Short mmCIF file of C-alpha atoms and ligand atoms in Angstrom, two decimals:
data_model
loop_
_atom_site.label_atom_id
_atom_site.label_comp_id
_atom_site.label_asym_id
_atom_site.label_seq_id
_atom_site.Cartn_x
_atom_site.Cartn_y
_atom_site.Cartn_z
CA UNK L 1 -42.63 -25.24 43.84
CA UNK L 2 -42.12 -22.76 46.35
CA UNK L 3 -44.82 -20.19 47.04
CA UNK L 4 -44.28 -16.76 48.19
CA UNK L 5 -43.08 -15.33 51.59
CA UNK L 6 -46.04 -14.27 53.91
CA UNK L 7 -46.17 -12.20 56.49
CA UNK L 8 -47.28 -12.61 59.82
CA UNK L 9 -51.08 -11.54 60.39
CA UNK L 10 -52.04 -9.39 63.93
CA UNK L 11 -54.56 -11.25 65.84
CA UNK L 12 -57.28 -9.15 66.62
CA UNK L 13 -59.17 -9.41 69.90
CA UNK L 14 -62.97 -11.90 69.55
CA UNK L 15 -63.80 -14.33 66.36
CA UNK L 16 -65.37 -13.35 63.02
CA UNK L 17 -68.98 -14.47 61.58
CA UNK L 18 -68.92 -16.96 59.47
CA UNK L 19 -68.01 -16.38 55.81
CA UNK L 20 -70.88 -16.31 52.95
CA UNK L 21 -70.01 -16.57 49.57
CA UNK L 22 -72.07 -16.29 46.44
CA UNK L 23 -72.10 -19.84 44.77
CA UNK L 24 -72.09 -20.03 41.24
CA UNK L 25 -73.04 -23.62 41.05
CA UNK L 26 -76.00 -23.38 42.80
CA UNK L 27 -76.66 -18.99 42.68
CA UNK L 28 -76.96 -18.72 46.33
CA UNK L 29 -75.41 -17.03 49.04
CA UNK L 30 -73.60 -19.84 51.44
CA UNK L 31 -71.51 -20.28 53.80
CA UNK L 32 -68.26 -20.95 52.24
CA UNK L 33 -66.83 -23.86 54.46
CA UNK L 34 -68.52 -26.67 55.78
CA UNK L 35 -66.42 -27.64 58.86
CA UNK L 36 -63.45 -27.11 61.07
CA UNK L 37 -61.19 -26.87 58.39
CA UNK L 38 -61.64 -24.56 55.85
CA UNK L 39 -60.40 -25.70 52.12
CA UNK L 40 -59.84 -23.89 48.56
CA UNK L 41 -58.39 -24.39 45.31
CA UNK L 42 -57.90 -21.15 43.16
CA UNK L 43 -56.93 -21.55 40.04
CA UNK L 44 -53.28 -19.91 39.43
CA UNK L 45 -51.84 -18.63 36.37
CA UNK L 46 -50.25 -19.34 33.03
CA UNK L 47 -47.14 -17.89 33.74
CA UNK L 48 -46.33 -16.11 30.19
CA UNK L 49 -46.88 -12.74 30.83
CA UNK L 50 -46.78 -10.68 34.06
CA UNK L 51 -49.17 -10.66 36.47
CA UNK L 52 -51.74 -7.53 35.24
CA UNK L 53 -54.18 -5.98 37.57
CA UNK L 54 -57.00 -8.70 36.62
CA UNK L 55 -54.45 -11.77 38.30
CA UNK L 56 -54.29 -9.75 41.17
CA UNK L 57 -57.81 -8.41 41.70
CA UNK L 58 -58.73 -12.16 41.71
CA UNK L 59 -56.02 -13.54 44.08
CA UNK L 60 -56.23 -10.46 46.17
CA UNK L 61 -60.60 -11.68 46.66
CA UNK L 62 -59.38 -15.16 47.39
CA UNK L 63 -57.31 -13.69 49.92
CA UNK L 64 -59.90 -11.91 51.73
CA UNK L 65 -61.59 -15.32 51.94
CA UNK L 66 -58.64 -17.00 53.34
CA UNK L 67 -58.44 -14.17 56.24
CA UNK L 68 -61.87 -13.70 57.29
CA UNK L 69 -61.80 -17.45 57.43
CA UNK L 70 -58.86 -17.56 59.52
CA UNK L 71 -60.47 -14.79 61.50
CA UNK L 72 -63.46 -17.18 62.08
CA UNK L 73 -61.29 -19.82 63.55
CA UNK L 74 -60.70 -21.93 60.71
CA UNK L 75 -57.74 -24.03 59.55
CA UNK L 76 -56.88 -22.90 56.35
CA UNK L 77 -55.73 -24.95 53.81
CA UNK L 78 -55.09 -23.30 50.13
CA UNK L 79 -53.92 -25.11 47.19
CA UNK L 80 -52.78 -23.17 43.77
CA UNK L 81 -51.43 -24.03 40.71
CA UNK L 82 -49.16 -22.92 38.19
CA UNK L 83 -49.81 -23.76 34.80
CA UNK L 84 -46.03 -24.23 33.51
CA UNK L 85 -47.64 -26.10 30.37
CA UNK L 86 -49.78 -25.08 28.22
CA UNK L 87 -50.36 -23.72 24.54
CA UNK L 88 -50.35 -20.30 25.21
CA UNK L 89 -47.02 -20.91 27.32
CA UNK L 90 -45.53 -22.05 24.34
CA UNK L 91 -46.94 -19.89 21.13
CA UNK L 92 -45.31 -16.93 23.43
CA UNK L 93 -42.26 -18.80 23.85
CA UNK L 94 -41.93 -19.57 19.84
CA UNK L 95 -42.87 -16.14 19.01
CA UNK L 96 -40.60 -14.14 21.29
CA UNK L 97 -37.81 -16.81 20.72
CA UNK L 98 -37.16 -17.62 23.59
CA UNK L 99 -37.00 -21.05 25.68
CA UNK L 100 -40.37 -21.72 27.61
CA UNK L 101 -39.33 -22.99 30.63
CA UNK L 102 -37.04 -20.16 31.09
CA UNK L 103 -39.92 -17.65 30.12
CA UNK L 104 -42.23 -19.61 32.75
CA UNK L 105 -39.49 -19.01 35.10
CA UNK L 106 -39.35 -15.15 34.95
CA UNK L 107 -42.79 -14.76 35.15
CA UNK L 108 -43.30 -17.41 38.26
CA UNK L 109 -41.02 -15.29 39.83
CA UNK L 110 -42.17 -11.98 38.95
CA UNK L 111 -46.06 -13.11 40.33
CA UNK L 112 -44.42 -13.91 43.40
CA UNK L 113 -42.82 -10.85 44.08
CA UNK L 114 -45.89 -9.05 42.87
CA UNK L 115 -48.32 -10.88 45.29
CA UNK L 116 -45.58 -10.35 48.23
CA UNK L 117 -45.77 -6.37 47.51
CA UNK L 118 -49.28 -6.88 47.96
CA UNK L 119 -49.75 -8.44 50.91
CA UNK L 120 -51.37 -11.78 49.61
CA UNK L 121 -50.98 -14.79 51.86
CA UNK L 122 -49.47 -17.60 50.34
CA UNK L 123 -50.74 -20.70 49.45
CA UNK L 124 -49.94 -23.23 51.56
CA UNK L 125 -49.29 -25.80 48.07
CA UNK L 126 -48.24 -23.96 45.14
CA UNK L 127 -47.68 -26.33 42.39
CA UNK L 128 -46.33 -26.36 39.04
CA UNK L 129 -48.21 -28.61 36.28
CA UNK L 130 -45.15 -29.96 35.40
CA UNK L 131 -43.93 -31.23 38.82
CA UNK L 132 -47.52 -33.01 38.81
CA UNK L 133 -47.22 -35.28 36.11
CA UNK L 134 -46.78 -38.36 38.44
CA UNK L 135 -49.98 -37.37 39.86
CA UNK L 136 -52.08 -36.23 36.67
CA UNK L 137 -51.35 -39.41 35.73
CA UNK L 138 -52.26 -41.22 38.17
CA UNK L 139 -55.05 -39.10 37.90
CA UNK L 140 -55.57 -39.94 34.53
CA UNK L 141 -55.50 -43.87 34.45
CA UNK L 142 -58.43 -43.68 37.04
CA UNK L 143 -60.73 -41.74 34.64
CA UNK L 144 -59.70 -44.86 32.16
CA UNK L 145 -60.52 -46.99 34.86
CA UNK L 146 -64.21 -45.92 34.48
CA UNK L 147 -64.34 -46.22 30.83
CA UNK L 148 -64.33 -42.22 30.37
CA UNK L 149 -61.10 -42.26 28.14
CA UNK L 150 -61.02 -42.97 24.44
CA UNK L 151 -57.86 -42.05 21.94
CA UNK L 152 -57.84 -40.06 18.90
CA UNK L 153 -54.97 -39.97 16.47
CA UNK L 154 -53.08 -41.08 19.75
CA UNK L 155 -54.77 -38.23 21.56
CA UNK L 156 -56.62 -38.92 24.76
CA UNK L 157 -60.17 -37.34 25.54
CA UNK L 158 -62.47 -37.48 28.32
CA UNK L 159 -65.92 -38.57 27.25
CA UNK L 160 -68.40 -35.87 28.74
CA UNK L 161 -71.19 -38.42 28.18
CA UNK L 162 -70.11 -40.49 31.09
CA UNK L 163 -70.52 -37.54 33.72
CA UNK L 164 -74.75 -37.67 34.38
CA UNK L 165 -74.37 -34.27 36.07
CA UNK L 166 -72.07 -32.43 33.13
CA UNK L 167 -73.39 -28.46 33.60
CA UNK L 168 -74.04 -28.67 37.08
CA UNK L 169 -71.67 -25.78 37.79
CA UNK L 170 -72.31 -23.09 34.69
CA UNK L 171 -75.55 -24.65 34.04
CA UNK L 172 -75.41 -23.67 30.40
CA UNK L 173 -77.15 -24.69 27.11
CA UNK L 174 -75.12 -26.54 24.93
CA UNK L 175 -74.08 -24.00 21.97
CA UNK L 176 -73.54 -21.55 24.41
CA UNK L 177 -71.24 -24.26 25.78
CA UNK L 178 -69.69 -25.23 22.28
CA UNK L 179 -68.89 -21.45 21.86
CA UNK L 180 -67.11 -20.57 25.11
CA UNK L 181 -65.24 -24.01 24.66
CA UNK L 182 -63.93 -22.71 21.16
CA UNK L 183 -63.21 -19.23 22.39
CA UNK L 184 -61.46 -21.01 25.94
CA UNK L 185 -58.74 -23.36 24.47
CA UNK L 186 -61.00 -26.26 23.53
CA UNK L 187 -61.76 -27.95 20.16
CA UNK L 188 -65.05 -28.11 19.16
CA UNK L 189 -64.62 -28.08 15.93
CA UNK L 190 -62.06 -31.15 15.75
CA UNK L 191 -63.18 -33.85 13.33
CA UNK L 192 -63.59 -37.57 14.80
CA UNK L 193 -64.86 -36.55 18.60
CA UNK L 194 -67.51 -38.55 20.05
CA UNK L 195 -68.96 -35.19 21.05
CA UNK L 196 -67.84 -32.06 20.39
CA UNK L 197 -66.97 -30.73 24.28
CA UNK L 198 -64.88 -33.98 24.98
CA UNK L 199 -61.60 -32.54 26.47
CA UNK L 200 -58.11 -33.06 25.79
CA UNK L 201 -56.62 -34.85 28.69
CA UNK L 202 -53.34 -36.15 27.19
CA UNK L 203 -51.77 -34.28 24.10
CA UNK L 204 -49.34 -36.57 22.27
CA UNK L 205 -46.03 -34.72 21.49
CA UNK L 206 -45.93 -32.72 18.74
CA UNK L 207 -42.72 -31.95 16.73
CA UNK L 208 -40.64 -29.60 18.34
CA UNK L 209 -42.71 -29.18 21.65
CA UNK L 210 -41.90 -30.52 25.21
CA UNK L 211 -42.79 -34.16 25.90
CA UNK L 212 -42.93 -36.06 28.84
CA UNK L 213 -43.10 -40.05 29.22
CA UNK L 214 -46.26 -41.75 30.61
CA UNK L 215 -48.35 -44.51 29.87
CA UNK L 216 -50.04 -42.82 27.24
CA UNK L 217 -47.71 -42.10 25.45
CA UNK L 218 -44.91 -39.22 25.35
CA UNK L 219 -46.93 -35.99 25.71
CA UNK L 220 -47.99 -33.39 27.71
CA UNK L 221 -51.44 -32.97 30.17
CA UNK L 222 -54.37 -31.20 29.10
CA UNK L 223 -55.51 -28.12 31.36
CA UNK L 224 -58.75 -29.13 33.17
CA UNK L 225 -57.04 -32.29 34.35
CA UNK L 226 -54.17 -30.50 35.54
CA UNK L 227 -56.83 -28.95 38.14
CA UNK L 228 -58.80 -31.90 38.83
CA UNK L 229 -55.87 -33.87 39.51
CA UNK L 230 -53.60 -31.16 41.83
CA UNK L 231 -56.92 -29.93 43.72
CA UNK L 232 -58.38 -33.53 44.78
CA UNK L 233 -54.50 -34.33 45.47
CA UNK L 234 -53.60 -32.01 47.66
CA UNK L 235 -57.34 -31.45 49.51
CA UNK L 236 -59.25 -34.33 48.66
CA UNK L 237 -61.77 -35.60 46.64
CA UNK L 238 -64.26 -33.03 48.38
CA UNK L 239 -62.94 -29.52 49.35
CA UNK L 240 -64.70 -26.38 50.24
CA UNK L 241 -64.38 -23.61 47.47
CA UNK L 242 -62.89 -23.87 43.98
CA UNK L 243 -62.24 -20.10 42.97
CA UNK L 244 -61.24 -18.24 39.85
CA UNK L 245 -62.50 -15.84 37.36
CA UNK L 246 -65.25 -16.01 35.72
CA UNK L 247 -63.70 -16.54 32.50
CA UNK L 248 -63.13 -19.95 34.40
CA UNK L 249 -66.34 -21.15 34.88
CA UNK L 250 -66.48 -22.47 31.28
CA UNK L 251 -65.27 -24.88 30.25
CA UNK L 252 -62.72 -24.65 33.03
CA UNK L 253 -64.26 -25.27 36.15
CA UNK L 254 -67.14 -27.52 34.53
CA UNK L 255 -64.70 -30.21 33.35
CA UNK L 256 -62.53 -30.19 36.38
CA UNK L 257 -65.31 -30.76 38.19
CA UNK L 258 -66.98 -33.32 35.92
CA UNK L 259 -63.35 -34.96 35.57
CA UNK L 260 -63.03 -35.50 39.10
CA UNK L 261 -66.83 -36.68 39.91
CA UNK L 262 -65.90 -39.35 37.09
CA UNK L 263 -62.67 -40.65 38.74
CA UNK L 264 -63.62 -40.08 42.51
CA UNK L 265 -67.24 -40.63 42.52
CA UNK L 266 -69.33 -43.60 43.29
CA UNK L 267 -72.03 -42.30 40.78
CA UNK L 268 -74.92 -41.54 43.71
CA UNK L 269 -77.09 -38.29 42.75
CA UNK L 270 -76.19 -35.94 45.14
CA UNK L 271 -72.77 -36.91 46.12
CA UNK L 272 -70.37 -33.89 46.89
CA UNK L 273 -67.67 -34.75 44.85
CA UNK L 274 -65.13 -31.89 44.31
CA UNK L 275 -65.92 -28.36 45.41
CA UNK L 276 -69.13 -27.69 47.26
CA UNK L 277 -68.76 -24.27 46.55
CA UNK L 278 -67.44 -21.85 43.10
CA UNK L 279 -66.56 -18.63 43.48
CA UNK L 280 -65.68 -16.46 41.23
CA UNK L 281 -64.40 -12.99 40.34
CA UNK L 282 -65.67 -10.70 37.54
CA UNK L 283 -63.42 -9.50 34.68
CA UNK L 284 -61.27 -6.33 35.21
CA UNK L 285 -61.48 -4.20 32.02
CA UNK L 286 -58.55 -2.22 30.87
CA UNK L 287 -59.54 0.63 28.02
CA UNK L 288 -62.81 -1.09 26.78
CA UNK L 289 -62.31 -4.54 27.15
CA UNK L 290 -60.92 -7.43 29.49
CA UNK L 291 -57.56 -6.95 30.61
CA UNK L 292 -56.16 -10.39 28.69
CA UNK L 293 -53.26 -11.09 27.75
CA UNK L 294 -53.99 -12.54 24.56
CA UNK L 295 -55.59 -9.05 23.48
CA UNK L 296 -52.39 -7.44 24.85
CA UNK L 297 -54.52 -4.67 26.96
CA UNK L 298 -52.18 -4.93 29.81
CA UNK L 299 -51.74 -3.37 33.19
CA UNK L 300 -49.27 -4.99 35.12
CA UNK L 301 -48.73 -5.01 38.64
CA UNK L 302 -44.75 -4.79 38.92
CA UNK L 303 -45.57 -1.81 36.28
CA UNK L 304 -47.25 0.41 38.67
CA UNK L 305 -44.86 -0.53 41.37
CA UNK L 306 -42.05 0.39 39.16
CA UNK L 307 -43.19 3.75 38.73
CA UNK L 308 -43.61 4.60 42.30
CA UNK L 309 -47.33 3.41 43.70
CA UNK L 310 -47.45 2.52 47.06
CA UNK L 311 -48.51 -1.56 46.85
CA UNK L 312 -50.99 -0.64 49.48
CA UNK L 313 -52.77 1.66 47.17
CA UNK L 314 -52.67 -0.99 44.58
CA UNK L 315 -54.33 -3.25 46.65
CA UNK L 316 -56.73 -0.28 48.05
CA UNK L 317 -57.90 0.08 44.53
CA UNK L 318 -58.93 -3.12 44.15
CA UNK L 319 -60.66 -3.64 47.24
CA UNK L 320 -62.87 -0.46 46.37
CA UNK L 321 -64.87 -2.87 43.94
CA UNK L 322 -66.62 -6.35 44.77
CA UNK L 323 -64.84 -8.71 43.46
CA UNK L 324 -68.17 -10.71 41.77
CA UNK L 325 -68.54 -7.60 39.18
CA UNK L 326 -66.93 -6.65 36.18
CA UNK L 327 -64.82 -3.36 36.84
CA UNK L 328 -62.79 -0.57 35.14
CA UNK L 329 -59.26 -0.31 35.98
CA UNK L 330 -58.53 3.79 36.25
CA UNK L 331 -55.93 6.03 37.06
CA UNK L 332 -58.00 8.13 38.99
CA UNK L 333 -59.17 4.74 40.67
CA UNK L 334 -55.61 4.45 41.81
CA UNK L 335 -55.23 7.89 42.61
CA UNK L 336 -58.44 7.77 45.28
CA UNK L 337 -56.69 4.91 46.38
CA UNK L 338 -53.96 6.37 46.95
CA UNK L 339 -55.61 9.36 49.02
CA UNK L 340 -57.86 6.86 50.66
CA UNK L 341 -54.18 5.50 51.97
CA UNK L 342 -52.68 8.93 52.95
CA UNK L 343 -56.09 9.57 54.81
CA UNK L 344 -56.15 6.38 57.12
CA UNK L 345 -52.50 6.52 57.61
CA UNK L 346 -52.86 9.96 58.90
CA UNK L 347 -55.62 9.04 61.15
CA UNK L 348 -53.86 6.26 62.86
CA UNK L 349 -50.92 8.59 62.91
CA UNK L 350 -52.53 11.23 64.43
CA UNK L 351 -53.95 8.78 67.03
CA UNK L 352 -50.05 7.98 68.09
CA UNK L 353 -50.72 4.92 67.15
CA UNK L 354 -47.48 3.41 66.12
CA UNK L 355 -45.85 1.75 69.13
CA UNK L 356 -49.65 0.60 70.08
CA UNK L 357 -50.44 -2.71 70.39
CA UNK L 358 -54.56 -3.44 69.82
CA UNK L 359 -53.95 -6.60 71.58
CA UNK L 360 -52.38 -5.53 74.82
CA UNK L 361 -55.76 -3.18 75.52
CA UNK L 362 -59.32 -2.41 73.67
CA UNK L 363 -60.38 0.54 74.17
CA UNK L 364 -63.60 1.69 76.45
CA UNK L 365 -66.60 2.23 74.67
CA UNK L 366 -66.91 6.14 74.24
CA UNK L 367 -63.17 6.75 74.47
CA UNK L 368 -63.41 9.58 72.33
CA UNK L 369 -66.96 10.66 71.73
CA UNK L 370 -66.50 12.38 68.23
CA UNK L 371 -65.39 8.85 66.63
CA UNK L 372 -67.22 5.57 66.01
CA UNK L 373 -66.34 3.27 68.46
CA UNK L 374 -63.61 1.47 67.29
CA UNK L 375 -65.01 -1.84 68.25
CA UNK L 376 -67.66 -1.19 66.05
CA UNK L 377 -65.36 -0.83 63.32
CA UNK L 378 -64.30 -3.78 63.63
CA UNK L 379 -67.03 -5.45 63.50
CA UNK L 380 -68.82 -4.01 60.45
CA UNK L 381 -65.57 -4.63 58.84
CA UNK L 382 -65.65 -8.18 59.81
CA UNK L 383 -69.61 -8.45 58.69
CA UNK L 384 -69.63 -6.75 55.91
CA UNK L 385 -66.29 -9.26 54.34
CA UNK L 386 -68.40 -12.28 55.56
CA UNK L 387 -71.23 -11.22 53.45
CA UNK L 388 -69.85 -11.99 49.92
CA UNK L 389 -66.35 -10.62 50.73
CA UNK L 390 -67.76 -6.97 50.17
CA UNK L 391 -64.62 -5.18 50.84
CA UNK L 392 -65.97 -1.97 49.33
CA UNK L 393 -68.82 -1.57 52.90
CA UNK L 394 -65.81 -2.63 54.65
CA UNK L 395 -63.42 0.03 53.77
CA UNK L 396 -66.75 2.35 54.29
CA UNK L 397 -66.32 1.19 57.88
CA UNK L 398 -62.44 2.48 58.56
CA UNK L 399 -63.53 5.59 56.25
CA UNK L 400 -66.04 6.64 58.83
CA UNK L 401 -63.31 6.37 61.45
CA UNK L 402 -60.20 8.12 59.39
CA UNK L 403 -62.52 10.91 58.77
CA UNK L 404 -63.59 11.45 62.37
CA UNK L 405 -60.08 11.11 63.52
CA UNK L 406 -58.22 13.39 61.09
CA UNK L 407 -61.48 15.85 61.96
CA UNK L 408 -60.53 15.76 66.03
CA UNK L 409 -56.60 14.53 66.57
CA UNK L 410 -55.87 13.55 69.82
CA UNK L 411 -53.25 11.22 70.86
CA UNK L 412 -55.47 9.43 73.78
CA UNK L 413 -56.54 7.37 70.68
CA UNK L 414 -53.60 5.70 70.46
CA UNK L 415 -55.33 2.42 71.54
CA UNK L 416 -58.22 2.71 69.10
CA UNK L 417 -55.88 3.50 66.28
CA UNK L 418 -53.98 0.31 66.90
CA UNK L 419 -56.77 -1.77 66.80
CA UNK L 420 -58.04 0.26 63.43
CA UNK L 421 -54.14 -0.42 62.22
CA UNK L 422 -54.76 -4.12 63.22
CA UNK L 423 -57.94 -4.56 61.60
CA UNK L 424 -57.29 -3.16 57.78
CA UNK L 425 -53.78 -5.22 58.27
CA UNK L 426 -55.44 -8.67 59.27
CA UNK L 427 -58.56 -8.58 57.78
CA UNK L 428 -57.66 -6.31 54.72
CA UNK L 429 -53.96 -7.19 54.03
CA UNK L 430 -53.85 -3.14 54.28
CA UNK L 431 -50.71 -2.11 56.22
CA UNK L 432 -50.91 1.18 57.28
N1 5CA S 1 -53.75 -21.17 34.58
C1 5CA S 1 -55.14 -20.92 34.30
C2 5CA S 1 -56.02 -21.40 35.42
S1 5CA S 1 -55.72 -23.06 35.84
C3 5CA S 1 -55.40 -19.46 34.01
O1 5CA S 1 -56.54 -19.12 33.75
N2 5CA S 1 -54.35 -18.65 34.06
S2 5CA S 1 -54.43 -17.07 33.76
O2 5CA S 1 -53.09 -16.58 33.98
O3 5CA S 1 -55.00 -16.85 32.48
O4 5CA S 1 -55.39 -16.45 34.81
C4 5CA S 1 -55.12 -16.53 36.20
C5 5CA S 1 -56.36 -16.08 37.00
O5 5CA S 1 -56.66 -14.72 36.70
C6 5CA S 1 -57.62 -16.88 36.63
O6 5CA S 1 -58.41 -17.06 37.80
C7 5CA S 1 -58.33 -15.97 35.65
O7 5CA S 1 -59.73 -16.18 35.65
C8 5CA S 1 -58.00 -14.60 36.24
N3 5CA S 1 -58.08 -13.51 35.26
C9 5CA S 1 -57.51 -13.47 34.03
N4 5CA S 1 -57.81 -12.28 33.42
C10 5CA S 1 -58.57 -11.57 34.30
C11 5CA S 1 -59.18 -10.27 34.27
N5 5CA S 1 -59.07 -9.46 33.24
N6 5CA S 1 -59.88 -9.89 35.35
C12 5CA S 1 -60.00 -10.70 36.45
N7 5CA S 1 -59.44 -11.91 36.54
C13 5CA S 1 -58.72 -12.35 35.47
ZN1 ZN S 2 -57.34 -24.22 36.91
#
């Protein structure tokens, strides 16, 4: 399906440090792609209610990745899904009335909007469960082909017994495992399982519910093999980073991952079969407890733009917290966001900065005593993002410099305050 409109990015003058991310497989701090190339899979959403401020604090991390990356010379390619099938898709649908693919419809559309007001570069594959089916199929038959499938009551599960390495990404104990799996769309408890975290991988149709054709009968795919199958499509059987929230990691991102070492894998120990890297985001809280929209505690992006903030402050108040830890959404968050905007746009203002061009000229060292050199600034911003994306010491950075330049105008800054403008835009998706 079609992703979102980008917009162009202002190259800024040297190369970025490599990025670093914090690996939740293996709890270290790594660099985040292994070649020329740089790959990721983020997990994208279940489109039955708007996108709330938790969606976009995640996406909005991923996107930092995907720009300091491209600011380190790499080739970016992004996959994403869309999960246009799924239970919770459809309980909304029956309980609003309403027809499900037309609900999926608004709210694909409304998430696109919402990550173009924010400045998120697109994916460049953004792709719909449902438009996969060929593939998840195809997919599918090759876990069979490995003996990992067995049917029950004309369901079809994937054996967890046949993946050695099962845990290797949340590395949890098992009833911690059997409870996250209950409380995460699985089915512990169902009676007849060979073991009780198998996963659905093919649902047979039920009465009344969408149905598609395929060789196991009419039905509709399960969720982890929606992931397994779209991700090692579209970037191969080994990619760089699999991201997502940490609400993800299980049983999410564990049976993706074991899915796909069973169908791509030759079996060998160590063999880096699906992402070498997980990152993911911590919860954003909304009133006491994760923003979800099962629990209804909803702030939603398109809300906040519909009563007047400034997408850039939006995005401002996310970056103020590090995307690995649990945060509060506030107002007052938003509203230091919002002067944290006002202040830098005033700066670069001030600096007569809006017919500069960074590129055309960097500025002397010592231009302007009073104010951090401005190359400087750029380059804590671009070390602090490659250590763990911490966008928080990064907006520290342009801070020091607004505060300096609203102290002392003076419009021989112009150049500086072009290549400050150019610097939150590129590497924070902050236009000022
Ligand atoms: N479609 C699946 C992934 S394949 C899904 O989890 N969809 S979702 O709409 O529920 O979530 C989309 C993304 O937002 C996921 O990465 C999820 O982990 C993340 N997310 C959901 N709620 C929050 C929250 N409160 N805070 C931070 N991230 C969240
Ligand atoms: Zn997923």
């Amino acid at each position: 399906m079609d992703a979102w409109r980008g917009t162009a990015v202002p190259s800024l003058p040297g190369k970025g440090p490599e990025p670093r991310i914090r690996d939740t497989a293996s709890g270290v701090l790594a660099e985040a792609a292994a070649g020329p190339a740089a790959s990721l899979y983020a997990c994208g959403i279940t489109p039955y209610d708007a996108t709330h401020l938790g969606h976009a604090a995640t996406y909005v991390a991923w996107d930092l990745l995907v720009r300091a990356w491209r600011d380190a010379g790499h080739d970016v390619r992004y996959a994403q899904n869309v999960t246009d099938i799924d239970d919770p898709l459809l309980e909304r649908a029956a309980r609003d009335g309403v027809d499900w693919r037309g609900l999926a419809d608004r709210e694909i559309a409304r998430f696109r909007s919402d990550m173009e007001a924010l400045r998120v570069i697109p994916p460049s594959h953004l792709i719909g469960a449902v438009e996969a089916l060929p593939l998840i199929e195809r997919f599918t038959h090759l876990l069979g082909d490995r003996g990992a499938l067995y049917e029950l009551d004309r369901d079809v599960y994937f054996a967890r017994e046949t993946d050695p390495r099962f845990g290797w990404v949340s590395h949890l104990d098992t009833q911690r495992m059997l409870t996250l799996s209950a409380e995460r769309g699985g089915d512990p408890g169902r009676p007849g399982k060979k073991d009780p975290l198998d996963s659905l991988v093919w649902l047979t149709a039920r009465p009344g519910e969408p149905r598609w054709p395929s060789a196991f009968g009419p039905g509709r795919p399960g969720w982890h093999v929606e992931c397994a199958a779209i991700a090692t499509e579209y970037l191969g059987a080994t990619f760089d980073v699999q991201a997502g929230g940490s609400d993800l990691i299980f049983p999410h991102h564990e049976m993706s991952a074991s899915h796909a070492r069973v169908a791509l894998g030759d079996g060998s120990p160590g063999e880096p079969i699906f992402a070498r890297r997980y990152a993911h985001a911590g919860m954003v809280r909304w009133q006491g407890g994760k923003m979800s929209k099962s629990r209804g505690n909803l702030v939603f992006v398109s809300g906040l733009l519909s009563e007047g903030a400034d997408p850039m402050a939006v995005r401002l108040a996310i970056l103020a917290h590090r995307y690995g830890q649990d945060w509060d959404w506030t107002t007052e968050g938003l509203a230091r966001a919002t002067r944290r905007l006002g202040a830098w746009r005033a700066a670069v203002r001030q600096a007569g900065s809006a017919d500069g061009c960074a590129t055309a000229g960097v500025p002397p060292a010592g231009a302007a005593a009073s104010v951090p050199d401005v190359r400087q600034v750029l380059a804590q911003v671009r070390e602090r993002l490659a250590d763990d994306l911490d966008a928080p010491g990064a907006l520290a950075a342009i801070d020091r410099w607004a505060d300096e330049a609203n102290r002392s105008p003076d419009p021989a800054r112009s150049p500086e305050a072009a290549l400050v403008r150019d610097t939150a835009d590129a590497l924070l998706g902050v236009k000022l």
